[in-house]
Amino acid sequence: MAKGAVNEELRMAFEGHLKETQTHLQRLEQVAEMCKVTLRGPKCKGMEGLLEEGSGLLNDEAKNAARDAALIPAAQRVEHFEMAAYGSAKQALP
């Protein structure tokens, strides 16, 4: 989404969030290793759908403020799903 954003501030926000997500993944991998749990499993169809929706916006040839405005709620939906997934993962820990 960062590459598709026209607004510089929005692009930077997406890039910052990507770095945060990469850090979260590293932490999850460390916790899984400590708990001797595998993180590999079936792909989450809900998240796949949200990401596909966001990718569809990027395929739109219009690179303008309207597309940026559509990217924001798409990214928010992904973020809310991510927060719910972390909450579920936390509840599953011993």
PDB file of N, CA and C in Angstrom:
ATOM      1  N   MET A   1       0.823  -1.192   0.000  1.00  0.00           N
ATOM      2  CA  MET A   1       0.000   0.000   0.000  1.00  0.00           C
ATOM      3  C   MET A   1       0.865   1.252   0.000  1.00  0.00           C
ATOM      4  N   ALA A   2       2.044   1.155   0.614  1.00  0.00           N
ATOM      5  CA  ALA A   2       2.924   2.321   0.664  1.00  0.00           C
ATOM      6  C   ALA A   2       3.291   2.781  -0.740  1.00  0.00           C
ATOM      7  N   LYS A   3       3.593   1.839  -1.608  1.00  0.00           N
ATOM      8  CA  LYS A   3       3.986   2.201  -2.975  1.00  0.00           C
ATOM      9  C   LYS A   3       2.834   2.819  -3.749  1.00  0.00           C
ATOM     10  N   GLY A   4       1.609   2.487  -3.369  1.00  0.00           N
ATOM     11  CA  GLY A   4       0.452   3.001  -4.085  1.00  0.00           C
ATOM     12  C   GLY A   4      -0.060   4.329  -3.571  1.00  0.00           C
ATOM     13  N   ALA A   5       0.411   4.759  -2.416  1.00  0.00           N
ATOM     14  CA  ALA A   5      -0.075   6.014  -1.837  1.00  0.00           C
ATOM     15  C   ALA A   5       0.535   7.206  -2.561  1.00  0.00           C
ATOM     16  N   VAL A   6      -0.289   8.182  -2.853  1.00  0.00           N
ATOM     17  CA  VAL A   6       0.176   9.398  -3.511  1.00  0.00           C
ATOM     18  C   VAL A   6       0.701  10.387  -2.469  1.00  0.00           C
ATOM     19  N   ASN A   7      -0.033  10.545  -1.395  1.00  0.00           N
ATOM     20  CA  ASN A   7       0.338  11.480  -0.344  1.00  0.00           C
ATOM     21  C   ASN A   7       1.578  10.975   0.389  1.00  0.00           C
ATOM     22  N   GLU A   8       2.583  11.817   0.493  1.00  0.00           N
ATOM     23  CA  GLU A   8       3.860  11.441   1.108  1.00  0.00           C
ATOM     24  C   GLU A   8       3.696  11.017   2.566  1.00  0.00           C
ATOM     25  N   GLU A   9       2.887  11.754   3.308  1.00  0.00           N
ATOM     26  CA  GLU A   9       2.678  11.432   4.723  1.00  0.00           C
ATOM     27  C   GLU A   9       2.000  10.068   4.879  1.00  0.00           C
ATOM     28  N   LEU A  10       1.034   9.784   4.023  1.00  0.00           N
ATOM     29  CA  LEU A  10       0.356   8.491   4.053  1.00  0.00           C
ATOM     30  C   LEU A  10       1.326   7.374   3.682  1.00  0.00           C
ATOM     31  N   ARG A  11       2.132   7.621   2.659  1.00  0.00           N
ATOM     32  CA  ARG A  11       3.124   6.621   2.245  1.00  0.00           C
ATOM     33  C   ARG A  11       4.079   6.312   3.390  1.00  0.00           C
ATOM     34  N   MET A  12       4.536   7.337   4.080  1.00  0.00           N
ATOM     35  CA  MET A  12       5.454   7.138   5.205  1.00  0.00           C
ATOM     36  C   MET A  12       4.774   6.382   6.345  1.00  0.00           C
ATOM     37  N   ALA A  13       3.492   6.661   6.574  1.00  0.00           N
ATOM     38  CA  ALA A  13       2.751   5.946   7.622  1.00  0.00           C
ATOM     39  C   ALA A  13       2.645   4.465   7.276  1.00  0.00           C
ATOM     40  N   PHE A  14       2.357   4.150   6.018  1.00  0.00           N
ATOM     41  CA  PHE A  14       2.290   2.752   5.591  1.00  0.00           C
ATOM     42  C   PHE A  14       3.651   2.070   5.736  1.00  0.00           C
ATOM     43  N   GLU A  15       4.718   2.772   5.361  1.00  0.00           N
ATOM     44  CA  GLU A  15       6.062   2.197   5.488  1.00  0.00           C
ATOM     45  C   GLU A  15       6.411   1.950   6.951  1.00  0.00           C
ATOM     46  N   GLY A  16       6.048   2.882   7.823  1.00  0.00           N
ATOM     47  CA  GLY A  16       6.298   2.707   9.252  1.00  0.00           C
ATOM     48  C   GLY A  16       5.533   1.527   9.811  1.00  0.00           C
ATOM     49  N   HIS A  17       4.302   1.371   9.370  1.00  0.00           N
ATOM     50  CA  HIS A  17       3.500   0.246   9.852  1.00  0.00           C
ATOM     51  C   HIS A  17       4.075  -1.074   9.363  1.00  0.00           C
ATOM     52  N   LEU A  18       4.593  -1.101   8.147  1.00  0.00           N
ATOM     53  CA  LEU A  18       5.217  -2.321   7.632  1.00  0.00           C
ATOM     54  C   LEU A  18       6.403  -2.718   8.508  1.00  0.00           C
ATOM     55  N   LYS A  19       7.211  -1.755   8.902  1.00  0.00           N
ATOM     56  CA  LYS A  19       8.352  -2.051   9.786  1.00  0.00           C
ATOM     57  C   LYS A  19       7.868  -2.581  11.133  1.00  0.00           C
ATOM     58  N   GLU A  20       6.803  -1.989  11.667  1.00  0.00           N
ATOM     59  CA  GLU A  20       6.241  -2.471  12.937  1.00  0.00           C
ATOM     60  C   GLU A  20       5.756  -3.910  12.797  1.00  0.00           C
ATOM     61  N   THR A  21       5.092  -4.196  11.693  1.00  0.00           N
ATOM     62  CA  THR A  21       4.571  -5.545  11.461  1.00  0.00           C
ATOM     63  C   THR A  21       5.711  -6.550  11.363  1.00  0.00           C
ATOM     64  N   GLN A  22       6.795  -6.166  10.712  1.00  0.00           N
ATOM     65  CA  GLN A  22       7.956  -7.058  10.615  1.00  0.00           C
ATOM     66  C   GLN A  22       8.541  -7.327  12.001  1.00  0.00           C
ATOM     67  N   THR A  23       8.575  -6.309  12.855  1.00  0.00           N
ATOM     68  CA  THR A  23       9.051  -6.483  14.228  1.00  0.00           C
ATOM     69  C   THR A  23       8.114  -7.404  14.999  1.00  0.00           C
ATOM     70  N   HIS A  24       6.810  -7.237  14.815  1.00  0.00           N
ATOM     71  CA  HIS A  24       5.835  -8.108  15.487  1.00  0.00           C
ATOM     72  C   HIS A  24       6.037  -9.560  15.071  1.00  0.00           C
ATOM     73  N   LEU A  25       6.273  -9.776  13.794  1.00  0.00           N
ATOM     74  CA  LEU A  25       6.486 -11.137  13.307  1.00  0.00           C
ATOM     75  C   LEU A  25       7.728 -11.748  13.948  1.00  0.00           C
ATOM     76  N   GLN A  26       8.794 -10.975  14.048  1.00  0.00           N
ATOM     77  CA  GLN A  26      10.013 -11.474  14.697  1.00  0.00           C
ATOM     78  C   GLN A  26       9.734 -11.846  16.152  1.00  0.00           C
ATOM     79  N   ARG A  27       8.979 -11.017  16.843  1.00  0.00           N
ATOM     80  CA  ARG A  27       8.648 -11.305  18.246  1.00  0.00           C
ATOM     81  C   ARG A  27       7.800 -12.564  18.362  1.00  0.00           C
ATOM     82  N   LEU A  28       6.818 -12.701  17.487  1.00  0.00           N
ATOM     83  CA  LEU A  28       5.981 -13.902  17.510  1.00  0.00           C
ATOM     84  C   LEU A  28       6.815 -15.153  17.260  1.00  0.00           C
ATOM     85  N   GLU A  29       7.757 -15.062  16.336  1.00  0.00           N
ATOM     86  CA  GLU A  29       8.628 -16.203  16.055  1.00  0.00           C
ATOM     87  C   GLU A  29       9.483 -16.545  17.268  1.00  0.00           C
ATOM     88  N   GLN A  30       9.973 -15.535  17.984  1.00  0.00           N
ATOM     89  CA  GLN A  30      10.769 -15.773  19.189  1.00  0.00           C
ATOM     90  C   GLN A  30       9.929 -16.436  20.274  1.00  0.00           C
ATOM     91  N   VAL A  31       8.720 -15.942  20.481  1.00  0.00           N
ATOM     92  CA  VAL A  31       7.833 -16.520  21.496  1.00  0.00           C
ATOM     93  C   VAL A  31       7.481 -17.954  21.123  1.00  0.00           C
ATOM     94  N   ALA A  32       7.186 -18.188  19.862  1.00  0.00           N
ATOM     95  CA  ALA A  32       6.848 -19.542  19.413  1.00  0.00           C
ATOM     96  C   ALA A  32       8.014 -20.492  19.643  1.00  0.00           C
ATOM     97  N   GLU A  33       9.213 -20.017  19.378  1.00  0.00           N
ATOM     98  CA  GLU A  33      10.399 -20.852  19.599  1.00  0.00           C
ATOM     99  C   GLU A  33      10.558 -21.164  21.084  1.00  0.00           C
ATOM    100  N   MET A  34      10.362 -20.168  21.941  1.00  0.00           N
ATOM    101  CA  MET A  34      10.482 -20.384  23.383  1.00  0.00           C
ATOM    102  C   MET A  34       9.421 -21.360  23.884  1.00  0.00           C
ATOM    103  N   CYS A  35       8.223 -21.296  23.296  1.00  0.00           N
ATOM    104  CA  CYS A  35       7.120 -22.172  23.714  1.00  0.00           C
ATOM    105  C   CYS A  35       7.111 -23.494  22.949  1.00  0.00           C
ATOM    106  N   LYS A  36       8.079 -23.648  22.051  1.00  0.00           N
ATOM    107  CA  LYS A  36       8.160 -24.848  21.212  1.00  0.00           C
ATOM    108  C   LYS A  36       6.845 -25.092  20.464  1.00  0.00           C
ATOM    109  N   VAL A  37       6.376 -24.017  19.824  1.00  0.00           N
ATOM    110  CA  VAL A  37       5.133 -24.052  19.057  1.00  0.00           C
ATOM    111  C   VAL A  37       5.454 -23.665  17.618  1.00  0.00           C
ATOM    112  N   THR A  38       4.801 -24.326  16.681  1.00  0.00           N
ATOM    113  CA  THR A  38       4.997 -23.957  15.282  1.00  0.00           C
ATOM    114  C   THR A  38       3.969 -22.905  14.872  1.00  0.00           C
ATOM    115  N   LEU A  39       4.403 -21.935  14.109  1.00  0.00           N
ATOM    116  CA  LEU A  39       3.502 -20.885  13.641  1.00  0.00           C
ATOM    117  C   LEU A  39       2.902 -21.225  12.282  1.00  0.00           C
ATOM    118  N   ARG A  40       3.387 -22.253  11.675  1.00  0.00           N
ATOM    119  CA  ARG A  40       2.895 -22.617  10.350  1.00  0.00           C
ATOM    120  C   ARG A  40       1.568 -23.350  10.471  1.00  0.00           C
ATOM    121  N   GLY A  41       0.671 -22.995   9.636  1.00  0.00           N
ATOM    122  CA  GLY A  41      -0.641 -23.620   9.633  1.00  0.00           C
ATOM    123  C   GLY A  41      -1.408 -23.133   8.430  1.00  0.00           C
ATOM    124  N   PRO A  42      -2.696 -23.377   8.419  1.00  0.00           N
ATOM    125  CA  PRO A  42      -3.481 -22.917   7.269  1.00  0.00           C
ATOM    126  C   PRO A  42      -3.494 -21.395   7.198  1.00  0.00           C
ATOM    127  N   LYS A  43      -3.519 -20.882   5.992  1.00  0.00           N
ATOM    128  CA  LYS A  43      -3.585 -19.434   5.817  1.00  0.00           C
ATOM    129  C   LYS A  43      -4.946 -18.929   6.270  1.00  0.00           C
ATOM    130  N   CYS A  44      -4.952 -17.735   6.774  1.00  0.00           N
ATOM    131  CA  CYS A  44      -6.181 -17.109   7.251  1.00  0.00           C
ATOM    132  C   CYS A  44      -6.928 -16.509   6.056  1.00  0.00           C
ATOM    133  N   LYS A  45      -8.054 -17.090   5.752  1.00  0.00           N
ATOM    134  CA  LYS A  45      -8.830 -16.636   4.595  1.00  0.00           C
ATOM    135  C   LYS A  45      -9.382 -15.222   4.802  1.00  0.00           C
ATOM    136  N   GLY A  46      -9.684 -14.872   6.047  1.00  0.00           N
ATOM    137  CA  GLY A  46     -10.169 -13.525   6.333  1.00  0.00           C
ATOM    138  C   GLY A  46      -9.123 -12.476   6.005  1.00  0.00           C
ATOM    139  N   MET A  47      -7.892 -12.701   6.461  1.00  0.00           N
ATOM    140  CA  MET A  47      -6.816 -11.754   6.177  1.00  0.00           C
ATOM    141  C   MET A  47      -6.492 -11.743   4.690  1.00  0.00           C
ATOM    142  N   GLU A  48      -6.511 -12.918   4.067  1.00  0.00           N
ATOM    143  CA  GLU A  48      -6.261 -12.969   2.623  1.00  0.00           C
ATOM    144  C   GLU A  48      -7.266 -12.094   1.875  1.00  0.00           C
ATOM    145  N   GLY A  49      -8.533 -12.147   2.295  1.00  0.00           N
ATOM    146  CA  GLY A  49      -9.561 -11.330   1.654  1.00  0.00           C
ATOM    147  C   GLY A  49      -9.316  -9.844   1.836  1.00  0.00           C
ATOM    148  N   LEU A  50      -8.907  -9.453   3.035  1.00  0.00           N
ATOM    149  CA  LEU A  50      -8.622  -8.040   3.288  1.00  0.00           C
ATOM    150  C   LEU A  50      -7.438  -7.559   2.458  1.00  0.00           C
ATOM    151  N   LEU A  51      -6.400  -8.390   2.367  1.00  0.00           N
ATOM    152  CA  LEU A  51      -5.225  -8.013   1.581  1.00  0.00           C
ATOM    153  C   LEU A  51      -5.548  -7.963   0.091  1.00  0.00           C
ATOM    154  N   GLU A  52      -6.391  -8.885  -0.350  1.00  0.00           N
ATOM    155  CA  GLU A  52      -6.811  -8.889  -1.755  1.00  0.00           C
ATOM    156  C   GLU A  52      -7.599  -7.620  -2.079  1.00  0.00           C
ATOM    157  N   GLU A  53      -8.443  -7.225  -1.148  1.00  0.00           N
ATOM    158  CA  GLU A  53      -9.211  -5.993  -1.332  1.00  0.00           C
ATOM    159  C   GLU A  53      -8.272  -4.792  -1.468  1.00  0.00           C
ATOM    160  N   GLY A  54      -7.273  -4.718  -0.599  1.00  0.00           N
ATOM    161  CA  GLY A  54      -6.307  -3.623  -0.676  1.00  0.00           C
ATOM    162  C   GLY A  54      -5.516  -3.654  -1.964  1.00  0.00           C
ATOM    163  N   SER A  55      -5.127  -4.847  -2.399  1.00  0.00           N
ATOM    164  CA  SER A  55      -4.387  -4.984  -3.655  1.00  0.00           C
ATOM    165  C   SER A  55      -5.240  -4.539  -4.832  1.00  0.00           C
ATOM    166  N   GLY A  56      -6.535  -4.827  -4.758  1.00  0.00           N
ATOM    167  CA  GLY A  56      -7.436  -4.397  -5.825  1.00  0.00           C
ATOM    168  C   GLY A  56      -7.451  -2.888  -5.968  1.00  0.00           C
ATOM    169  N   LEU A  57      -7.345  -2.187  -4.861  1.00  0.00           N
ATOM    170  CA  LEU A  57      -7.289  -0.728  -4.917  1.00  0.00           C
ATOM    171  C   LEU A  57      -6.015  -0.259  -5.600  1.00  0.00           C
ATOM    172  N   LEU A  58      -4.933  -0.999  -5.407  1.00  0.00           N
ATOM    173  CA  LEU A  58      -3.658  -0.613  -6.007  1.00  0.00           C
ATOM    174  C   LEU A  58      -3.656  -0.848  -7.511  1.00  0.00           C
ATOM    175  N   ASN A  59      -4.494  -1.766  -7.977  1.00  0.00           N
ATOM    176  CA  ASN A  59      -4.573  -2.035  -9.409  1.00  0.00           C
ATOM    177  C   ASN A  59      -5.334  -0.949 -10.155  1.00  0.00           C
ATOM    178  N   ASP A  60      -6.056  -0.119  -9.412  1.00  0.00           N
ATOM    179  CA  ASP A  60      -6.772   0.997 -10.022  1.00  0.00           C
ATOM    180  C   ASP A  60      -5.739   1.956 -10.600  1.00  0.00           C
ATOM    181  N   GLU A  61      -5.918   2.332 -11.837  1.00  0.00           N
ATOM    182  CA  GLU A  61      -4.925   3.185 -12.498  1.00  0.00           C
ATOM    183  C   GLU A  61      -4.907   4.608 -11.959  1.00  0.00           C
ATOM    184  N   ALA A  62      -5.977   5.032 -11.335  1.00  0.00           N
ATOM    185  CA  ALA A  62      -6.029   6.389 -10.793  1.00  0.00           C
ATOM    186  C   ALA A  62      -5.085   6.494  -9.598  1.00  0.00           C
ATOM    187  N   LYS A  63      -4.115   7.355  -9.701  1.00  0.00           N
ATOM    188  CA  LYS A  63      -3.191   7.591  -8.590  1.00  0.00           C
ATOM    189  C   LYS A  63      -3.456   9.008  -8.094  1.00  0.00           C
ATOM    190  N   ASN A  64      -4.413   9.104  -7.188  1.00  0.00           N
ATOM    191  CA  ASN A  64      -4.814  10.424  -6.723  1.00  0.00           C
ATOM    192  C   ASN A  64      -5.316  10.348  -5.283  1.00  0.00           C
ATOM    193  N   ALA A  65      -5.808  11.469  -4.810  1.00  0.00           N
ATOM    194  CA  ALA A  65      -6.277  11.550  -3.426  1.00  0.00           C
ATOM    195  C   ALA A  65      -7.459  10.622  -3.168  1.00  0.00           C
ATOM    196  N   ALA A  66      -8.270  10.363  -4.189  1.00  0.00           N
ATOM    197  CA  ALA A  66      -9.414   9.463  -4.001  1.00  0.00           C
ATOM    198  C   ALA A  66      -8.934   8.049  -3.699  1.00  0.00           C
ATOM    199  N   ARG A  67      -7.891   7.607  -4.380  1.00  0.00           N
ATOM    200  CA  ARG A  67      -7.360   6.272  -4.095  1.00  0.00           C
ATOM    201  C   ARG A  67      -6.748   6.259  -2.702  1.00  0.00           C
ATOM    202  N   ASP A  68      -6.022   7.299  -2.345  1.00  0.00           N
ATOM    203  CA  ASP A  68      -5.476   7.384  -0.986  1.00  0.00           C
ATOM    204  C   ASP A  68      -6.602   7.271   0.040  1.00  0.00           C
ATOM    205  N   ALA A  69      -7.715   7.965  -0.231  1.00  0.00           N
ATOM    206  CA  ALA A  69      -8.848   7.933   0.694  1.00  0.00           C
ATOM    207  C   ALA A  69      -9.427   6.527   0.806  1.00  0.00           C
ATOM    208  N   ALA A  70      -9.362   5.738  -0.246  1.00  0.00           N
ATOM    209  CA  ALA A  70      -9.846   4.355  -0.204  1.00  0.00           C
ATOM    210  C   ALA A  70      -8.841   3.438   0.485  1.00  0.00           C
ATOM    211  N   LEU A  71      -7.553   3.747   0.376  1.00  0.00           N
ATOM    212  CA  LEU A  71      -6.520   2.918   1.008  1.00  0.00           C
ATOM    213  C   LEU A  71      -6.587   2.997   2.533  1.00  0.00           C
ATOM    214  N   ILE A  72      -6.951   4.140   3.060  1.00  0.00           N
ATOM    215  CA  ILE A  72      -6.956   4.325   4.517  1.00  0.00           C
ATOM    216  C   ILE A  72      -7.904   3.355   5.219  1.00  0.00           C
ATOM    217  N   PRO A  73      -9.198   3.282   4.855  1.00  0.00           N
ATOM    218  CA  PRO A  73     -10.059   2.317   5.550  1.00  0.00           C
ATOM    219  C   PRO A  73      -9.677   0.869   5.265  1.00  0.00           C
ATOM    220  N   ALA A  74      -9.118   0.603   4.088  1.00  0.00           N
ATOM    221  CA  ALA A  74      -8.663  -0.765   3.798  1.00  0.00           C
ATOM    222  C   ALA A  74      -7.545  -1.146   4.764  1.00  0.00           C
ATOM    223  N   ALA A  75      -6.623  -0.225   4.998  1.00  0.00           N
ATOM    224  CA  ALA A  75      -5.526  -0.480   5.935  1.00  0.00           C
ATOM    225  C   ALA A  75      -6.050  -0.592   7.364  1.00  0.00           C
ATOM    226  N   GLN A  76      -7.049   0.203   7.703  1.00  0.00           N
ATOM    227  CA  GLN A  76      -7.629   0.130   9.046  1.00  0.00           C
ATOM    228  C   GLN A  76      -8.283  -1.228   9.289  1.00  0.00           C
ATOM    229  N   ARG A  77      -8.952  -1.768   8.278  1.00  0.00           N
ATOM    230  CA  ARG A  77      -9.573  -3.090   8.431  1.00  0.00           C
ATOM    231  C   ARG A  77      -8.513  -4.156   8.683  1.00  0.00           C
ATOM    232  N   VAL A  78      -7.396  -4.077   7.960  1.00  0.00           N
ATOM    233  CA  VAL A  78      -6.297  -5.024   8.175  1.00  0.00           C
ATOM    234  C   VAL A  78      -5.762  -4.872   9.595  1.00  0.00           C
ATOM    235  N   GLU A  79      -5.577  -3.651  10.039  1.00  0.00           N
ATOM    236  CA  GLU A  79      -5.042  -3.401  11.381  1.00  0.00           C
ATOM    237  C   GLU A  79      -5.977  -3.930  12.460  1.00  0.00           C
ATOM    238  N   HIS A  80      -7.262  -3.725  12.318  1.00  0.00           N
ATOM    239  CA  HIS A  80      -8.216  -4.218  13.317  1.00  0.00           C
ATOM    240  C   HIS A  80      -8.234  -5.741  13.349  1.00  0.00           C
ATOM    241  N   PHE A  81      -8.137  -6.358  12.198  1.00  0.00           N
ATOM    242  CA  PHE A  81      -8.079  -7.819  12.130  1.00  0.00           C
ATOM    243  C   PHE A  81      -6.806  -8.310  12.818  1.00  0.00           C
ATOM    244  N   GLU A  82      -5.708  -7.610  12.567  1.00  0.00           N
ATOM    245  CA  GLU A  82      -4.419  -7.955  13.179  1.00  0.00           C
ATOM    246  C   GLU A  82      -4.505  -7.864  14.707  1.00  0.00           C
ATOM    247  N   MET A  83      -5.119  -6.807  15.222  1.00  0.00           N
ATOM    248  CA  MET A  83      -5.250  -6.654  16.675  1.00  0.00           C
ATOM    249  C   MET A  83      -6.085  -7.782  17.268  1.00  0.00           C
ATOM    250  N   ALA A  84      -7.153  -8.152  16.588  1.00  0.00           N
ATOM    251  CA  ALA A  84      -7.990  -9.253  17.070  1.00  0.00           C
ATOM    252  C   ALA A  84      -7.206 -10.562  17.069  1.00  0.00           C
ATOM    253  N   ALA A  85      -6.386 -10.769  16.050  1.00  0.00           N
ATOM    254  CA  ALA A  85      -5.583 -11.992  15.974  1.00  0.00           C
ATOM    255  C   ALA A  85      -4.562 -12.042  17.105  1.00  0.00           C
ATOM    256  N   TYR A  86      -3.940 -10.905  17.424  1.00  0.00           N
ATOM    257  CA  TYR A  86      -2.995 -10.879  18.541  1.00  0.00           C
ATOM    258  C   TYR A  86      -3.713 -11.192  19.848  1.00  0.00           C
ATOM    259  N   GLY A  87      -4.912 -10.650  20.013  1.00  0.00           N
ATOM    260  CA  GLY A  87      -5.685 -10.934  21.221  1.00  0.00           C
ATOM    261  C   GLY A  87      -6.002 -12.411  21.347  1.00  0.00           C
ATOM    262  N   SER A  88      -6.366 -13.036  20.241  1.00  0.00           N
ATOM    263  CA  SER A  88      -6.648 -14.476  20.249  1.00  0.00           C
ATOM    264  C   SER A  88      -5.396 -15.274  20.566  1.00  0.00           C
ATOM    265  N   ALA A  89      -4.276 -14.868  19.986  1.00  0.00           N
ATOM    266  CA  ALA A  89      -3.012 -15.570  20.239  1.00  0.00           C
ATOM    267  C   ALA A  89      -2.634 -15.459  21.715  1.00  0.00           C
ATOM    268  N   LYS A  90      -2.839 -14.288  22.284  1.00  0.00           N
ATOM    269  CA  LYS A  90      -2.522 -14.084  23.700  1.00  0.00           C
ATOM    270  C   LYS A  90      -3.367 -15.000  24.577  1.00  0.00           C
ATOM    271  N   GLN A  91      -4.642 -15.136  24.262  1.00  0.00           N
ATOM    272  CA  GLN A  91      -5.531 -15.991  25.047  1.00  0.00           C
ATOM    273  C   GLN A  91      -5.144 -17.466  24.934  1.00  0.00           C
ATOM    274  N   ALA A  92      -4.527 -17.836  23.830  1.00  0.00           N
ATOM    275  CA  ALA A  92      -4.159 -19.240  23.611  1.00  0.00           C
ATOM    276  C   ALA A  92      -2.892 -19.635  24.364  1.00  0.00           C
ATOM    277  N   LEU A  93      -2.127 -18.635  24.818  1.00  0.00           N
ATOM    278  CA  LEU A  93      -0.886 -18.947  25.535  1.00  0.00           C
ATOM    279  C   LEU A  93      -1.190 -19.482  26.928  1.00  0.00           C
ATOM    280  N   PRO A  94      -0.327 -20.387  27.408  1.00  0.00           N
ATOM    281  CA  PRO A  94      -0.528 -20.941  28.762  1.00  0.00           C
ATOM    282  C   PRO A  94      -0.341 -19.898  29.844  1.00  0.00           C
TER     283      PRO A  94
END
